Amino acid sequence: MPEEQLIFSVPENLTLQDLKNWLLEKRPVEESEPAEIQRVFFDTFDWRLFNSGYVLEISAQKPGYLLTWRELGGGKILIQTAIRQIPRFARDLVAP
């Protein structure tokens, strides 16, 4: 089962320490080492996914990639699957 992603809109003037303090007020938080994640976002030529409130993205994961379809606003993961190569066309996407 995929982990749920939490997405926040953070004011530009909020410091990292202020953000940590705010999160700690809400629930226990564990800090880990920074990780660089490269993501590629997919959509149709007419932005059909975005306009419907969805995001289709691929992130690098060794070995291969992680394909994630999630809701745009809250980040709720709808489907997530490991793939070996980045699809070039819609026909390259296969149902899980």
CSV table of N, CA and C in Angstrom, one decimal:
chain,number,residue,atom,x,y,z
A,1,MET,N,0.8,-1.2,0.0
A,1,MET,CA,0.0,0.0,0.0
A,1,MET,C,0.9,1.2,0.0
A,2,PRO,N,0.6,2.2,-0.9
A,2,PRO,CA,1.5,3.4,-0.9
A,2,PRO,C,1.3,4.3,0.3
A,3,GLU,N,2.4,5.0,0.6
A,3,GLU,CA,2.3,6.0,1.7
A,3,GLU,C,1.5,7.2,1.2
A,4,GLU,N,0.7,7.8,2.1
A,4,GLU,CA,0.0,9.0,1.7
A,4,GLU,C,0.9,10.2,1.8
A,5,GLN,N,0.9,11.0,0.7
A,5,GLN,CA,1.7,12.2,0.7
A,5,GLN,C,0.9,13.3,1.2
A,6,LEU,N,1.6,14.1,2.0
A,6,LEU,CA,1.0,15.3,2.6
A,6,LEU,C,1.6,16.5,1.8
A,7,ILE,N,0.7,17.4,1.4
A,7,ILE,CA,1.1,18.6,0.6
A,7,ILE,C,0.7,19.8,1.3
A,8,PHE,N,1.6,20.7,1.5
A,8,PHE,CA,1.3,22.0,2.3
A,8,PHE,C,1.7,23.2,1.4
A,9,SER,N,0.9,24.2,1.5
A,9,SER,CA,1.2,25.5,1.0
A,9,SER,C,1.9,26.3,2.1
A,10,VAL,N,3.2,26.6,1.9
A,10,VAL,CA,4.0,27.2,3.0
A,10,VAL,C,4.3,28.7,2.5
A,11,PRO,N,4.1,29.6,3.4
A,11,PRO,CA,4.4,31.0,3.1
A,11,PRO,C,5.9,31.1,2.9
A,12,GLU,N,6.3,32.0,2.0
A,12,GLU,CA,7.7,32.2,1.6
A,12,GLU,C,8.6,32.6,2.8
A,13,ASN,N,8.0,33.4,3.7
A,13,ASN,CA,8.8,33.9,4.9
A,13,ASN,C,8.9,32.9,6.1
A,14,LEU,N,8.3,31.8,5.9
A,14,LEU,CA,8.3,30.8,7.0
A,14,LEU,C,9.7,30.1,7.0
A,15,THR,N,10.4,30.1,8.2
A,15,THR,CA,11.7,29.4,8.3
A,15,THR,C,11.5,27.9,8.4
A,16,LEU,N,12.5,27.2,8.2
A,16,LEU,CA,12.5,25.7,8.3
A,16,LEU,C,12.2,25.4,9.8
A,17,GLN,N,12.8,26.1,10.7
A,17,GLN,CA,12.5,25.8,12.2
A,17,GLN,C,11.1,26.1,12.5
A,18,ASP,N,10.5,27.2,12.0
A,18,ASP,CA,9.1,27.5,12.3
A,18,ASP,C,8.2,26.3,11.7
A,19,LEU,N,8.5,25.8,10.5
A,19,LEU,CA,7.8,24.8,9.9
A,19,LEU,C,7.9,23.5,10.8
A,20,LYS,N,9.1,23.2,11.2
A,20,LYS,CA,9.2,22.0,12.1
A,20,LYS,C,8.4,22.1,13.4
A,21,ASN,N,8.5,23.3,14.0
A,21,ASN,CA,7.7,23.5,15.2
A,21,ASN,C,6.2,23.4,15.0
A,22,TRP,N,5.7,23.9,13.9
A,22,TRP,CA,4.3,23.8,13.5
A,22,TRP,C,3.9,22.4,13.3
A,23,LEU,N,4.7,21.6,12.6
A,23,LEU,CA,4.4,20.2,12.4
A,23,LEU,C,4.4,19.4,13.7
A,24,LEU,N,5.4,19.7,14.6
A,24,LEU,CA,5.5,19.0,15.9
A,24,LEU,C,4.2,19.3,16.8
A,25,GLU,N,3.6,20.4,16.6
A,25,GLU,CA,2.4,20.7,17.3
A,25,GLU,C,1.2,19.8,16.9
A,26,LYS,N,1.3,19.3,15.6
A,26,LYS,CA,0.2,18.5,15.0
A,26,LYS,C,0.4,17.1,15.3
A,27,ARG,N,1.6,16.6,15.2
A,27,ARG,CA,1.9,15.1,15.3
A,27,ARG,C,3.4,14.9,15.4
A,28,PRO,N,3.8,13.7,15.9
A,28,PRO,CA,5.2,13.4,16.0
A,28,PRO,C,5.9,13.5,14.6
A,29,VAL,N,7.0,14.1,14.6
A,29,VAL,CA,7.7,14.3,13.3
A,29,VAL,C,9.2,13.7,13.5
A,30,GLU,N,9.6,13.0,12.5
A,30,GLU,CA,11.0,12.4,12.6
A,30,GLU,C,11.7,13.0,11.4
A,31,GLU,N,12.8,13.7,11.7
A,31,GLU,CA,13.6,14.3,10.6
A,31,GLU,C,14.6,13.2,10.1
A,32,SER,N,14.7,13.2,8.8
A,32,SER,CA,15.7,12.3,8.1
A,32,SER,C,16.6,13.1,7.2
A,33,GLU,N,17.6,12.5,6.6
A,33,GLU,CA,18.5,13.1,5.8
A,33,GLU,C,17.8,13.7,4.5
A,34,PRO,N,18.2,14.8,4.0
A,34,PRO,CA,17.6,15.3,2.8
A,34,PRO,C,17.8,14.3,1.6
A,35,ALA,N,16.8,14.2,0.8
A,35,ALA,CA,16.9,13.3,-0.4
A,35,ALA,C,16.5,14.1,-1.6
A,36,GLU,N,17.2,14.0,-2.7
A,36,GLU,CA,16.9,14.6,-4.0
A,36,GLU,C,16.0,13.7,-4.8
A,37,ILE,N,14.8,14.2,-5.2
A,37,ILE,CA,13.9,13.4,-6.0
A,37,ILE,C,13.7,14.1,-7.3
A,38,GLN,N,13.9,13.4,-8.4
A,38,GLN,CA,13.6,13.9,-9.7
A,38,GLN,C,12.3,13.4,-10.2
A,39,ARG,N,11.4,14.3,-10.6
A,39,ARG,CA,10.1,13.9,-11.0
A,39,ARG,C,9.8,14.4,-12.4
A,40,VAL,N,9.1,13.6,-13.2
A,40,VAL,CA,8.6,14.0,-14.5
A,40,VAL,C,7.1,13.9,-14.4
A,41,PHE,N,6.4,15.0,-14.8
A,41,PHE,CA,5.0,15.0,-14.8
A,41,PHE,C,4.4,14.8,-16.2
A,42,PHE,N,3.4,14.1,-16.3
A,42,PHE,CA,2.7,13.8,-17.6
A,42,PHE,C,1.3,14.3,-17.6
A,43,ASP,N,0.9,14.7,-18.8
A,43,ASP,CA,-0.5,15.2,-19.0
A,43,ASP,C,-0.8,15.1,-20.5
A,44,THR,N,-2.0,15.3,-20.9
A,44,THR,CA,-2.4,15.3,-22.3
A,44,THR,C,-2.1,16.7,-22.8
A,45,PHE,N,-2.1,16.8,-24.1
A,45,PHE,CA,-1.8,18.1,-24.8
A,45,PHE,C,-2.8,19.2,-24.3
A,46,ASP,N,-4.0,18.8,-23.9
A,46,ASP,CA,-5.0,19.8,-23.5
A,46,ASP,C,-5.1,19.9,-22.0
A,47,TRP,N,-4.2,19.4,-21.3
A,47,TRP,CA,-4.1,19.4,-19.8
A,47,TRP,C,-5.3,18.7,-19.2
A,48,ARG,N,-5.8,17.7,-19.7
A,48,ARG,CA,-7.0,17.0,-19.2
A,48,ARG,C,-6.8,16.4,-17.8
A,49,LEU,N,-5.7,15.9,-17.5
A,49,LEU,CA,-5.5,15.4,-16.1
A,49,LEU,C,-5.5,16.5,-15.1
A,50,PHE,N,-4.7,17.5,-15.4
A,50,PHE,CA,-4.6,18.7,-14.4
A,50,PHE,C,-6.0,19.3,-14.2
A,51,ASN,N,-6.7,19.5,-15.3
A,51,ASN,CA,-8.0,20.2,-15.2
A,51,ASN,C,-9.0,19.3,-14.5
A,52,SER,N,-8.8,18.0,-14.5
A,52,SER,CA,-9.7,17.1,-13.7
A,52,SER,C,-9.2,16.9,-12.3
A,53,GLY,N,-8.1,17.5,-11.9
A,53,GLY,CA,-7.7,17.5,-10.5
A,53,GLY,C,-6.7,16.3,-10.2
A,54,TYR,N,-6.0,15.8,-11.2
A,54,TYR,CA,-5.1,14.7,-11.0
A,54,TYR,C,-3.7,15.0,-11.5
A,55,VAL,N,-2.7,14.3,-11.0
A,55,VAL,CA,-1.3,14.4,-11.4
A,55,VAL,C,-0.8,13.0,-11.7
A,56,LEU,N,-0.1,12.8,-12.8
A,56,LEU,CA,0.5,11.6,-13.2
A,56,LEU,C,2.0,11.9,-13.2
A,57,GLU,N,2.8,11.3,-12.4
A,57,GLU,CA,4.2,11.6,-12.3
A,57,GLU,C,5.1,10.3,-12.2
A,58,ILE,N,6.3,10.5,-12.6
A,58,ILE,CA,7.3,9.4,-12.5
A,58,ILE,C,8.5,10.0,-11.7
A,59,SER,N,8.9,9.2,-10.8
A,59,SER,CA,10.1,9.5,-10.0
A,59,SER,C,11.1,8.4,-10.1
A,60,ALA,N,12.4,8.8,-10.1
A,60,ALA,CA,13.5,7.8,-10.2
A,60,ALA,C,13.5,7.0,-9.0
A,61,GLN,N,13.7,5.7,-9.1
A,61,GLN,CA,13.8,4.7,-8.0
A,61,GLN,C,14.6,3.6,-8.5
A,62,LYS,N,15.7,3.3,-7.8
A,62,LYS,CA,16.6,2.2,-8.2
A,62,LYS,C,16.1,0.9,-7.8
A,63,PRO,N,16.0,-0.1,-8.7
A,63,PRO,CA,16.2,0.1,-10.2
A,63,PRO,C,14.9,0.5,-10.8
A,64,GLY,N,14.9,1.3,-11.8
A,64,GLY,CA,13.7,1.7,-12.5
A,64,GLY,C,13.1,3.0,-12.0
A,65,TYR,N,11.7,3.1,-12.1
A,65,TYR,CA,11.0,4.3,-11.8
A,65,TYR,C,9.7,3.9,-11.0
A,66,LEU,N,9.2,5.0,-10.4
A,66,LEU,CA,7.9,4.8,-9.7
A,66,LEU,C,6.9,5.7,-10.4
A,67,LEU,N,5.8,5.1,-10.9
A,67,LEU,CA,4.7,5.8,-11.5
A,67,LEU,C,3.6,6.0,-10.5
A,68,THR,N,3.2,7.3,-10.3
A,68,THR,CA,2.2,7.6,-9.3
A,68,THR,C,1.1,8.5,-9.9
A,69,TRP,N,-0.1,8.0,-9.7
A,69,TRP,CA,-1.3,8.8,-10.1
A,69,TRP,C,-1.9,9.3,-8.8
A,70,ARG,N,-2.0,10.6,-8.6
A,70,ARG,CA,-2.6,11.1,-7.3
A,70,ARG,C,-3.5,12.3,-7.6
A,71,GLU,N,-4.2,12.6,-6.5
A,71,GLU,CA,-5.1,13.8,-6.6
A,71,GLU,C,-4.2,15.0,-6.5
A,72,LEU,N,-4.6,16.1,-7.2
A,72,LEU,CA,-3.9,17.3,-7.2
A,72,LEU,C,-3.9,18.1,-5.9
A,73,GLY,N,-5.0,18.3,-5.3
A,73,GLY,CA,-5.2,19.1,-4.1
A,73,GLY,C,-4.5,18.6,-2.9
A,74,GLY,N,-5.0,17.4,-2.5
A,74,GLY,CA,-4.5,16.8,-1.2
A,74,GLY,C,-3.3,15.9,-1.4
A,75,GLY,N,-3.1,15.4,-2.6
A,75,GLY,CA,-2.0,14.5,-2.8
A,75,GLY,C,-2.3,13.1,-2.5
A,76,LYS,N,-3.5,12.7,-2.3
A,76,LYS,CA,-3.9,11.3,-2.1
A,76,LYS,C,-3.5,10.4,-3.2
A,77,ILE,N,-2.7,9.4,-2.9
A,77,ILE,CA,-2.2,8.5,-4.0
A,77,ILE,C,-3.4,7.5,-4.4
A,78,LEU,N,-3.7,7.5,-5.7
A,78,LEU,CA,-4.7,6.6,-6.2
A,78,LEU,C,-4.1,5.3,-6.7
A,79,ILE,N,-3.0,5.4,-7.4
A,79,ILE,CA,-2.4,4.2,-7.9
A,79,ILE,C,-0.9,4.5,-7.9
A,80,GLN,N,-0.1,3.5,-7.5
A,80,GLN,CA,1.4,3.6,-7.6
A,80,GLN,C,2.0,2.3,-7.9
A,81,THR,N,2.9,2.3,-8.9
A,81,THR,CA,3.5,1.0,-9.4
A,81,THR,C,4.9,1.3,-9.9
A,82,ALA,N,5.7,0.3,-9.7
A,82,ALA,CA,7.1,0.3,-10.2
A,82,ALA,C,7.1,0.0,-11.7
A,83,ILE,N,7.9,0.7,-12.5
A,83,ILE,CA,8.1,0.5,-13.9
A,83,ILE,C,9.5,0.5,-14.2
A,84,ARG,N,9.9,-0.2,-15.4
A,84,ARG,CA,11.3,-0.3,-15.7
A,84,ARG,C,11.8,0.9,-16.6
A,85,GLN,N,10.9,1.4,-17.4
A,85,GLN,CA,11.4,2.5,-18.3
A,85,GLN,C,10.3,3.6,-18.4
A,86,ILE,N,10.7,4.8,-18.7
A,86,ILE,CA,9.7,5.9,-18.8
A,86,ILE,C,8.9,5.7,-20.1
A,87,PRO,N,7.6,5.8,-20.0
A,87,PRO,CA,6.7,5.7,-21.2
A,87,PRO,C,6.8,6.9,-22.0
A,88,ARG,N,6.8,6.7,-23.3
A,88,ARG,CA,6.8,7.8,-24.3
A,88,ARG,C,5.4,8.2,-24.8
A,89,PHE,N,4.5,7.2,-24.8
A,89,PHE,CA,3.2,7.4,-25.3
A,89,PHE,C,2.2,6.8,-24.4
A,90,ALA,N,0.9,7.2,-24.5
A,90,ALA,CA,-0.1,6.7,-23.6
A,90,ALA,C,-0.2,5.2,-23.8
A,91,ARG,N,0.0,4.7,-25.0
A,91,ARG,CA,-0.1,3.2,-25.2
A,91,ARG,C,1.0,2.4,-24.4
A,92,ASP,N,2.0,3.1,-24.0
A,92,ASP,CA,3.1,2.5,-23.2
A,92,ASP,C,2.7,2.3,-21.8
A,93,LEU,N,1.6,2.9,-21.3
A,93,LEU,CA,1.1,2.7,-20.0
A,93,LEU,C,0.2,1.5,-20.0
A,94,VAL,N,0.5,0.5,-19.1
A,94,VAL,CA,-0.4,-0.6,-19.0
A,94,VAL,C,-1.1,-0.6,-17.7
A,95,ALA,N,-2.3,-1.2,-17.6
A,95,ALA,CA,-3.0,-1.3,-16.4
A,95,ALA,C,-2.3,-2.2,-15.4
A,96,PRO,N,-2.3,-1.8,-14.1
A,96,PRO,CA,-1.7,-2.6,-13.1
A,96,PRO,C,-2.5,-3.9,-12.8
